[in-house]
Short mmCIF file of C-alpha atoms in Angstrom, two decimals:
data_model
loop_
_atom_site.label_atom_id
_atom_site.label_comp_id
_atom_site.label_asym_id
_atom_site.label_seq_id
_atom_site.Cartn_x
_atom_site.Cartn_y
_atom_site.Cartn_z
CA UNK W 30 25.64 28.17 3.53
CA UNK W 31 29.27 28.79 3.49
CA UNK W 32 30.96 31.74 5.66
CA UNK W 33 33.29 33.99 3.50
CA UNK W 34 34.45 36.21 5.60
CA UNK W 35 35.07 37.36 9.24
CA UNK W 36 36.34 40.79 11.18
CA UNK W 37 36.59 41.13 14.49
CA UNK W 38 37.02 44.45 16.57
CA UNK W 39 37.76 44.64 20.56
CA UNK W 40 37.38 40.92 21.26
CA UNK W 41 38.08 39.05 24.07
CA UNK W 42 41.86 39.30 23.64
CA UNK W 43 41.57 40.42 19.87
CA UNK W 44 42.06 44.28 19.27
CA UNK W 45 41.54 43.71 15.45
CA UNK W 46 41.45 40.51 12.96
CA UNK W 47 40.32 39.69 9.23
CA UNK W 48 39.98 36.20 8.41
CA UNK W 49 38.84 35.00 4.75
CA UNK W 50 37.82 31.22 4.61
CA UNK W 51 37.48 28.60 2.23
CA UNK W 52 34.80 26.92 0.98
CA UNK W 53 35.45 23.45 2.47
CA UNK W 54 38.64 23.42 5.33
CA UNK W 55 39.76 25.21 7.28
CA UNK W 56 42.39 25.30 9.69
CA UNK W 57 43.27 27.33 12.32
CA UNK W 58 46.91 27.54 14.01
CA UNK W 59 48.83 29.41 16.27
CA UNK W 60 50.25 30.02 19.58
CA UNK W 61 48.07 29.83 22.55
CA UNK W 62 45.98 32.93 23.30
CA UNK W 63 46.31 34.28 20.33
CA UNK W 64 42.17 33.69 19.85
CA UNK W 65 41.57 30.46 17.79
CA UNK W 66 38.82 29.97 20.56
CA UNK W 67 37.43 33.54 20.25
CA UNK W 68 37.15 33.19 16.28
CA UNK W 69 34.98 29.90 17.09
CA UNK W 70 33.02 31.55 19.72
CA UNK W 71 32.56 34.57 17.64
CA UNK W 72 31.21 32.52 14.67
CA UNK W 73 28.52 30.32 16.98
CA UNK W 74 27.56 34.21 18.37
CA UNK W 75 26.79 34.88 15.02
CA UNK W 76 23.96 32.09 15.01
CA UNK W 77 22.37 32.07 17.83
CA UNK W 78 19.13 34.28 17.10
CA UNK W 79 18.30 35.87 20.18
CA UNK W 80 18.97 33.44 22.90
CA UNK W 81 21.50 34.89 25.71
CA UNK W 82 23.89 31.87 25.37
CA UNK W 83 26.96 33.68 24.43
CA UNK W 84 30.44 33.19 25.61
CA UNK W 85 31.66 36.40 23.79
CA UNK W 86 32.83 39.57 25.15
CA UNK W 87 34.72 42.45 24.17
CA UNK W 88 38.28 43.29 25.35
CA UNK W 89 38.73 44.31 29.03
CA UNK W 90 41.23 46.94 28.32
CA UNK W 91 39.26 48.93 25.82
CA UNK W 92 36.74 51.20 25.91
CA UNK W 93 35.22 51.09 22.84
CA UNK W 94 32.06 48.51 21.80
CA UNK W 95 33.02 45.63 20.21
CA UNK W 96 32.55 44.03 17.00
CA UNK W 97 31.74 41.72 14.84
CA UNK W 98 31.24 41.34 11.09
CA UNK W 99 30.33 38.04 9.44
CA UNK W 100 29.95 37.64 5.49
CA UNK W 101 28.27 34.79 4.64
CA UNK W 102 27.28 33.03 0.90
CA UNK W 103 23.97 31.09 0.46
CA UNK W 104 23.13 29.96 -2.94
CA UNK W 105 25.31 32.39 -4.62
CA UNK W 106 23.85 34.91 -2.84
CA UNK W 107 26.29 37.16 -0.44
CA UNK W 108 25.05 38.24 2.58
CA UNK W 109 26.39 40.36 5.77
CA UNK W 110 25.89 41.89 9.09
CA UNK W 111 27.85 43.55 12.11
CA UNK W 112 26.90 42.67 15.52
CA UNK W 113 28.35 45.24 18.49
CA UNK W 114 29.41 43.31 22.04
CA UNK W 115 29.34 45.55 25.16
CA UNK W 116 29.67 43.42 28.11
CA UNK W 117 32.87 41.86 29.28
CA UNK W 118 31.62 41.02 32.46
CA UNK W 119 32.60 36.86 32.47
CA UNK W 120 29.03 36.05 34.42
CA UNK W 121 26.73 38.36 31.56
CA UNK W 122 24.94 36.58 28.87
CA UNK W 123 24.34 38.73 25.57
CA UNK W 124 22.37 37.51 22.66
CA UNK W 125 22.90 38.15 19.36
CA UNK W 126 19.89 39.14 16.64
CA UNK W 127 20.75 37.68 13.55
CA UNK W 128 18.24 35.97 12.25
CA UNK W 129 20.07 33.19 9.92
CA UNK W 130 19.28 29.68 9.20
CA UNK W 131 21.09 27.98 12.61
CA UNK W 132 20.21 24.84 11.52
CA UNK W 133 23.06 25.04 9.23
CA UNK W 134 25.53 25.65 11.88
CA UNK W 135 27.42 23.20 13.97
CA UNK W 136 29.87 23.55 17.19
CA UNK W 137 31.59 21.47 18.51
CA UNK W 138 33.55 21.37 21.81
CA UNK W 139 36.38 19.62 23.38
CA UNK W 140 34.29 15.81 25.01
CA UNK W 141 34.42 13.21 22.50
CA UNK W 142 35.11 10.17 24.82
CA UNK W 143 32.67 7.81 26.37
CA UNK W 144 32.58 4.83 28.50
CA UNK W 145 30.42 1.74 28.53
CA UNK W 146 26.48 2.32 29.24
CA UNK W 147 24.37 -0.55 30.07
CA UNK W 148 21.29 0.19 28.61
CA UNK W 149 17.64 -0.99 30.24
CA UNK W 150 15.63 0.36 27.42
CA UNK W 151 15.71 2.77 24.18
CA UNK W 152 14.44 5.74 24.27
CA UNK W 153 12.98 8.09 21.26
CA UNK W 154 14.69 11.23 19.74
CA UNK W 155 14.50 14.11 21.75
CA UNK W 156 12.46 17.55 20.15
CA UNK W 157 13.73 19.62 18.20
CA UNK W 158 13.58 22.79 20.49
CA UNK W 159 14.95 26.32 19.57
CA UNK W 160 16.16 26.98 22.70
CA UNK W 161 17.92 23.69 22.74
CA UNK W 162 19.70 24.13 19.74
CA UNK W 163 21.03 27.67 20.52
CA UNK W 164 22.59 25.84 23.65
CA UNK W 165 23.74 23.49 21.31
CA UNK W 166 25.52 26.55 18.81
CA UNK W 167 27.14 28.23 22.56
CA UNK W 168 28.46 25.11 24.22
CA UNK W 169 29.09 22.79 21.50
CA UNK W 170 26.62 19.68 20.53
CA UNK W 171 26.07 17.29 23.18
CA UNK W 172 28.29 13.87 21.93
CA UNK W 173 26.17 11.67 24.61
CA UNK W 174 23.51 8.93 23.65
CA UNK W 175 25.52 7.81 20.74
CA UNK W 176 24.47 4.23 21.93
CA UNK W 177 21.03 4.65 22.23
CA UNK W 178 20.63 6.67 18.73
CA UNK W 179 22.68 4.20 17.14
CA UNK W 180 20.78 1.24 18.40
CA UNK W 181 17.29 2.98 18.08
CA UNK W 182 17.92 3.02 14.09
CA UNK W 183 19.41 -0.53 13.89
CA UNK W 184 17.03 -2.36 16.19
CA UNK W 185 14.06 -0.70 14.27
CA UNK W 186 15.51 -0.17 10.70
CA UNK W 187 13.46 -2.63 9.40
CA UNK W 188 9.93 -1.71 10.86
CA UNK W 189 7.32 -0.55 8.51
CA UNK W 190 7.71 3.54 8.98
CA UNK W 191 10.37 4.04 11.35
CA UNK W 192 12.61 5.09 8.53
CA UNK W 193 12.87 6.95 5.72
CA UNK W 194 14.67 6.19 2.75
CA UNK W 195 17.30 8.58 3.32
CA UNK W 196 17.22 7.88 6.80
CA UNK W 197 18.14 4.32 6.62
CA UNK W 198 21.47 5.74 3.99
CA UNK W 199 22.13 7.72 6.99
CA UNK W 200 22.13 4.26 8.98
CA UNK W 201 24.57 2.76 6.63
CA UNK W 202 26.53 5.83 6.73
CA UNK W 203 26.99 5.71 10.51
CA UNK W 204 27.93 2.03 9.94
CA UNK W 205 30.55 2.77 7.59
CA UNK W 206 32.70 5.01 9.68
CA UNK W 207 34.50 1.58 11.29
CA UNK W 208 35.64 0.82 8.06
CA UNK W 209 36.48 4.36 6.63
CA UNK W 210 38.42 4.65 9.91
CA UNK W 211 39.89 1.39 9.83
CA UNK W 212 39.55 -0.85 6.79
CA UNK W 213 40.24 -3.68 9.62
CA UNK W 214 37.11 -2.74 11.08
CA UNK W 215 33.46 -3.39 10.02
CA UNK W 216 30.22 -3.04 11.52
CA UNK W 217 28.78 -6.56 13.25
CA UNK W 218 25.65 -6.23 15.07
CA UNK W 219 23.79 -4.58 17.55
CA UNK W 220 22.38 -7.04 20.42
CA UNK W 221 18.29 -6.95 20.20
CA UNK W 222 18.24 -7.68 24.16
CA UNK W 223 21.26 -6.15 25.56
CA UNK W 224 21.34 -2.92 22.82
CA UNK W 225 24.88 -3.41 23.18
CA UNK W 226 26.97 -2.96 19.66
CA UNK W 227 29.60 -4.57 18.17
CA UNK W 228 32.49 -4.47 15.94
CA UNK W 229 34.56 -6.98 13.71
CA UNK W 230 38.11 -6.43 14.59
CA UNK W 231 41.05 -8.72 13.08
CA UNK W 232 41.17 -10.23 16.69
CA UNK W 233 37.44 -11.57 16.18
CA UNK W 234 34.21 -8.95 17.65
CA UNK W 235 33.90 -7.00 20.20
CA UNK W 236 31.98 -4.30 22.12
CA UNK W 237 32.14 -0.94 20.26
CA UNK W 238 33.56 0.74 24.17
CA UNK W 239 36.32 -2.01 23.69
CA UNK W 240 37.49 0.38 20.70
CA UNK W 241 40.84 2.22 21.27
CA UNK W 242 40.40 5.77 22.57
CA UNK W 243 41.41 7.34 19.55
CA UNK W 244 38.85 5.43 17.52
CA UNK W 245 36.31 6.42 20.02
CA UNK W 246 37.53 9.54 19.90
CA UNK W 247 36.77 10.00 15.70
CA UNK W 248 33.34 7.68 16.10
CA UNK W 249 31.92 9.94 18.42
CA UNK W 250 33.09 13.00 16.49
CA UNK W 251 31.22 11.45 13.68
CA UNK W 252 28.44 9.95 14.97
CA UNK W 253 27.74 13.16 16.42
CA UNK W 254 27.34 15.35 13.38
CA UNK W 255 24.93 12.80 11.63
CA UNK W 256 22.72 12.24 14.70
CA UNK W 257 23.01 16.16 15.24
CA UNK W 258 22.08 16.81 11.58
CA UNK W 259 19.33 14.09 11.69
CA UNK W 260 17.86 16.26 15.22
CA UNK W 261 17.73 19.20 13.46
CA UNK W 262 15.89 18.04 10.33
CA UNK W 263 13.73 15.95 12.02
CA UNK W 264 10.81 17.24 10.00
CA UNK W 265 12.49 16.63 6.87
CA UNK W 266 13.82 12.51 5.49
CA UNK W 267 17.48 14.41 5.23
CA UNK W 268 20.41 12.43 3.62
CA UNK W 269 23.43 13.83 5.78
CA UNK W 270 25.92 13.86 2.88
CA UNK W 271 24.08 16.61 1.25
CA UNK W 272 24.63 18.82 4.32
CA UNK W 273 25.75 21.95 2.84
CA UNK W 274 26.25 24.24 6.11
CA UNK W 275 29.16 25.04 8.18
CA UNK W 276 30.86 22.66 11.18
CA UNK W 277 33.38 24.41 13.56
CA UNK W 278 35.55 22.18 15.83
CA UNK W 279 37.89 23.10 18.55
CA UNK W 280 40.76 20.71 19.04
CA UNK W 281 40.04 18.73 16.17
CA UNK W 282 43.14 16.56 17.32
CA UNK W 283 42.36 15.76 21.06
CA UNK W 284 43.13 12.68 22.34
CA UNK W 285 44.34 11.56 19.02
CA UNK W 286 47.49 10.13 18.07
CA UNK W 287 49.19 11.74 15.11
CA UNK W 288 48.08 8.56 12.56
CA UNK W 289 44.44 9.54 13.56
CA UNK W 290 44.80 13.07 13.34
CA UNK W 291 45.30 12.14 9.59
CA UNK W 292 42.69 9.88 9.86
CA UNK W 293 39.61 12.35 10.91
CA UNK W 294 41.15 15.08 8.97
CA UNK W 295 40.21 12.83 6.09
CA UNK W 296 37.47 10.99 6.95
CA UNK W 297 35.17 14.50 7.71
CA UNK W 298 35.67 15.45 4.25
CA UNK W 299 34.99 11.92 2.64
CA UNK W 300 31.96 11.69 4.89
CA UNK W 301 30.69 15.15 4.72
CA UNK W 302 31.76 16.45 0.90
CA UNK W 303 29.45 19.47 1.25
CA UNK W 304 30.57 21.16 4.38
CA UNK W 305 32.13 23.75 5.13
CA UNK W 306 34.81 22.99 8.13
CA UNK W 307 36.35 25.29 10.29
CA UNK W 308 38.81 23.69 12.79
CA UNK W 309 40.91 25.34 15.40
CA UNK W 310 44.68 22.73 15.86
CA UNK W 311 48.01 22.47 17.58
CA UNK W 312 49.03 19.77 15.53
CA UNK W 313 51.43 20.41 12.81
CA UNK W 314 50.38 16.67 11.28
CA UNK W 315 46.81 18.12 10.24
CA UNK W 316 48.42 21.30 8.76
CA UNK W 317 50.93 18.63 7.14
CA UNK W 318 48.03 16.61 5.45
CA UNK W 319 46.04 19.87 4.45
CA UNK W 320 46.30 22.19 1.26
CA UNK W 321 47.79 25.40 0.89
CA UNK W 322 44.88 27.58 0.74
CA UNK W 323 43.22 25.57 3.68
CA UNK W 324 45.72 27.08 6.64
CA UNK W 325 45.07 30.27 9.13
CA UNK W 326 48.10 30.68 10.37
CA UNK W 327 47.54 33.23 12.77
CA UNK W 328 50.25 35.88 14.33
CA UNK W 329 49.87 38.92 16.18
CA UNK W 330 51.27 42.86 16.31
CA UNK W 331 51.54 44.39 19.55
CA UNK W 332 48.14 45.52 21.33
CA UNK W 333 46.19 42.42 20.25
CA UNK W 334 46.26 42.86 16.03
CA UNK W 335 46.03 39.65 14.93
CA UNK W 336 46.84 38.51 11.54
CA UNK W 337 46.90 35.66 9.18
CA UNK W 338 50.50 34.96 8.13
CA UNK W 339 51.33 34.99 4.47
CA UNK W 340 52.08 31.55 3.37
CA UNK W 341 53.09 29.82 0.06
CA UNK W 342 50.25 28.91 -1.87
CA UNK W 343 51.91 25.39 -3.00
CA UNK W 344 49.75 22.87 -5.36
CA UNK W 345 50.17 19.93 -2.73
CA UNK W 346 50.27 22.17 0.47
CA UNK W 347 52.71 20.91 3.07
CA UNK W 348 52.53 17.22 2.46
CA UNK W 349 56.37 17.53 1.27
CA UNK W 350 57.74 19.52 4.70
CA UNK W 351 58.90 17.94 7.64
CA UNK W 352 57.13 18.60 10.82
CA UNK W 353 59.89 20.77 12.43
CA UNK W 354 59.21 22.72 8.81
CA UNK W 355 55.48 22.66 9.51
CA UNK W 356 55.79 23.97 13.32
CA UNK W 357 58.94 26.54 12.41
CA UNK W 358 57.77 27.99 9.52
CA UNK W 359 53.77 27.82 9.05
CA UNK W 360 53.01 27.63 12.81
CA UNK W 361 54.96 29.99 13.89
CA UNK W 362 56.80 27.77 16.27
CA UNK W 363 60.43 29.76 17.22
CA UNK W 364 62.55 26.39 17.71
CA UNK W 365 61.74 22.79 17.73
CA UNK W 366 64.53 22.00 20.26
CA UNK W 367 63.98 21.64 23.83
CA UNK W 368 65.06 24.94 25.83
CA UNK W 369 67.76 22.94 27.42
CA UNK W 370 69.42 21.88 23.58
CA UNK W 371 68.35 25.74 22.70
CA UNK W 372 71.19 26.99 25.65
CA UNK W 373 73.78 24.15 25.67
CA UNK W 374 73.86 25.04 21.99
CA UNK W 375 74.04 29.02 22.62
CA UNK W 376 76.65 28.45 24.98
CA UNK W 377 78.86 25.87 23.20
CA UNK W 378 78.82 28.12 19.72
CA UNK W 379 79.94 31.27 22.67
CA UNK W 380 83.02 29.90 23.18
CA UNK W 381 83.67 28.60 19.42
CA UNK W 382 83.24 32.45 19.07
CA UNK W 383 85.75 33.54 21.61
CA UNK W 384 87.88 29.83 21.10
CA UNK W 385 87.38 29.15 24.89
CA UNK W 386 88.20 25.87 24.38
CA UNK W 387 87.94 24.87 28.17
CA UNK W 388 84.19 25.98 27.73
CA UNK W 389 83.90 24.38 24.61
CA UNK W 390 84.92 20.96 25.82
CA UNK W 391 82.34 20.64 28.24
CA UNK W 392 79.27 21.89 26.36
CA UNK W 393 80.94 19.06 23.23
CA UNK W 394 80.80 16.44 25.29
CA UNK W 395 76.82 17.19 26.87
CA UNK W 396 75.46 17.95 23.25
CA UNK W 397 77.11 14.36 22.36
CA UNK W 398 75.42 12.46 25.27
CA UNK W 399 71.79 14.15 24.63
CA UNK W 400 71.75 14.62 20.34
CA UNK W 401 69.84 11.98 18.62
CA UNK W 402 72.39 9.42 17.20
CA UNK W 403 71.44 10.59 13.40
CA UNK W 404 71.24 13.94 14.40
CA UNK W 405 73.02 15.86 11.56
CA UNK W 406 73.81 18.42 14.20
CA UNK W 407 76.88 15.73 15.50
CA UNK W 408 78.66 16.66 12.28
CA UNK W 409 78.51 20.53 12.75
CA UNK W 410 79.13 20.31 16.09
CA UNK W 411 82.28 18.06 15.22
CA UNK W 412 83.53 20.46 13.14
CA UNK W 413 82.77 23.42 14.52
CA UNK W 414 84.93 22.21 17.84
CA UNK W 415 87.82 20.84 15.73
CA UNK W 416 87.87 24.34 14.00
CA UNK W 417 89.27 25.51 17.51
CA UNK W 418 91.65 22.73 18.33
CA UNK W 419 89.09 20.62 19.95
CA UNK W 420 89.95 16.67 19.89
CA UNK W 421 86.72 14.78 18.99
CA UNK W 422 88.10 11.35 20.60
CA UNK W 423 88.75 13.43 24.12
#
């Protein structure tokens, strides 16, 4: 299950907005309130079969009903509906009453960290409940118990029935993600007394909560998907690679440093081939690593239109720009510079313009003290002041 397309009318902050999406990433940009939360929110709505869980509303201001129109594509079969919102009140749950597959539908919010638990004993899988999983859809998939779910399959892998075949490949999945994260990494053991887990690291094994934050940060992520997936198909021996439905995460890059935003950008689509991603980002190192056709770089019009900004379609995407390319020119960004370089620049190239050379001297002498030392503005700035009489070695 793959969705196609979506159109939003008087939502949240949104007056109007089409969005077409591919069939495996995609990546949402933009400036802050321009509604990459409200597209994610409006997509879980869209899944949540009756139960009043719904952080959607339509637009204060306006006084029409809002809506929404999802397209979806199952099997090669197309498929569509429009679902009105009239509350805005922030304390009013709605419900929506489509009645697709949710199983196939994954949110996830913002907490990926965790800290060390000292577990006294493991505990079973919890039941598969309808009203838990719409909770799950509205607030995002709960990324606790990681420890006991991982230790509850590795303890007990190798009893007689606790595992299915493709259950125990979705063991040796979850093991893998150390070393698809970090080929320095590796799987070592999980303690039979203590449940605690462990790692191989370069600098000999450790505890897995010993793990920087970013790693935890992407294991969690990770680990929560398959252990989600496995929840949800508990009646089923489901191999979590062949999870074909759709996984929306806001933030994918939180608490990440840029060489792990890569990192999980990659790793979801090794891990999961058959899913359909749809992640909302500030960082212009995803949108760097991603293809063309995978960015939805959003803009707005006056009175809330919001609008997907024409980019170029290029074979290799944007791995070839620079990041000030990536934030200028598909984010949207207006300068890279701080505001501070922004007007000691405005007012230097002010009096270039009127040859107030006074003027000129002081701002010369600032913009050489703050500039990066390869900065190729130093040249133009060199010249530009010499072009008035300036004297670089003043």
């Amino acid at each position: 299950m793959k969705v196609t397309e979506l159109t939003l009318k008087e939502i949240a902050g949104i007056k109007f907005a089409n969005i077409n999406f591919d069939n495996s990433m995609n990546i949402i940009c933009g400036p802050n309130g321009i509604g990459k939360t409200t597209i994610i929110n409006s997509l879980s709505y869209c899944f949540l079969n009756g139960y009043p869980y719904s952080k959607v509303r339509r637009r204060i201001i306006s006084e029409n009903d809002g809506s929404i129109k999802i397209k979806l594509n199952e099997l090669d079969s197309l498929y569509e509906d429009t679902l009105n919102i009239s509350s805005c009140k922030p304390n009013e749950k709605v419900s929506s009453d489509v009645k697709w597959d949710s199983k196939k539908f994954i949110s996830i919010g913002v907490e990926r960290m965790f800290e060390y638990t000292d577990l006294t004993k493991i505990e079973r899988d919890s039941v598969n409940q309808r009203a838990y999983l719409a909770e799950h859809i509205a607030n995002g998939i709960p990324l606790r118990d990681m420890k006991n779910w991982f230790a509850n399959r590795s303890l007990f892998s190798g009893t007689e029935g606790a595992l299915g075949p493709n259950s125990k490949r979705n063991l040796s999945l979850a093991k893998e993600v150390f070393s698809i994260l970090d080929e320095c990494y590796s799987y070592s053991r999980t303690d039979a007394k203590t449940f605690d887990i462990f790692v191989n690291t370069t600098n000999g094994e450790i505890w897995y909560e010993y793990l920087s934050s970013g790693f935890k940060s992407c294991l969690t992520l990770i680990w929560g998907i398959i252990k989600e997936i496995e929840w949800r198909f508990q009646e089923k021996d489901y191999l979590v690679r062949e999870f074909d439905g759709i996984v929306v995460i806001d933030e994918l890059e939180l608490h990440l440093h840029p060489e792990w935003q890569t990192k999980i950008y990659f790793a979801l689509q090794e891990i999961f081939p058959n899913a359909q991603f749809i992640i909302t980002t500030h960082s212009p190192h995803i949108v760097q690593s991603a293809k063309g056709n995978q960015i939805i770089a959003l803009a707005a019009y006056n009175e809330g239109i919001t609008y997907v900004r024409e980019l170029p379609n290029i074979q290799y995407g944007y791995q070839g720009w620079t990041l000030d390319e990536v934030l200028q020119d598909v984010m949207g960004m207006r300068s890279t510079y701080s505001d501070y370089l922004d007007k000691r620049l405005d007012t230097f190239y002010k009096a270039i313009d009127s040859e107030d050379l006074n003027q000129a001297k002081v701002d010369f002498k600032i913009l050489n003290q703050i500039l990066h030392p390869n900065n190729p503005l130093r040249k133009m700035i060199n010249i530009d002041f010499k072009s008035i009489g300036g004297d670089t070695n003043d």
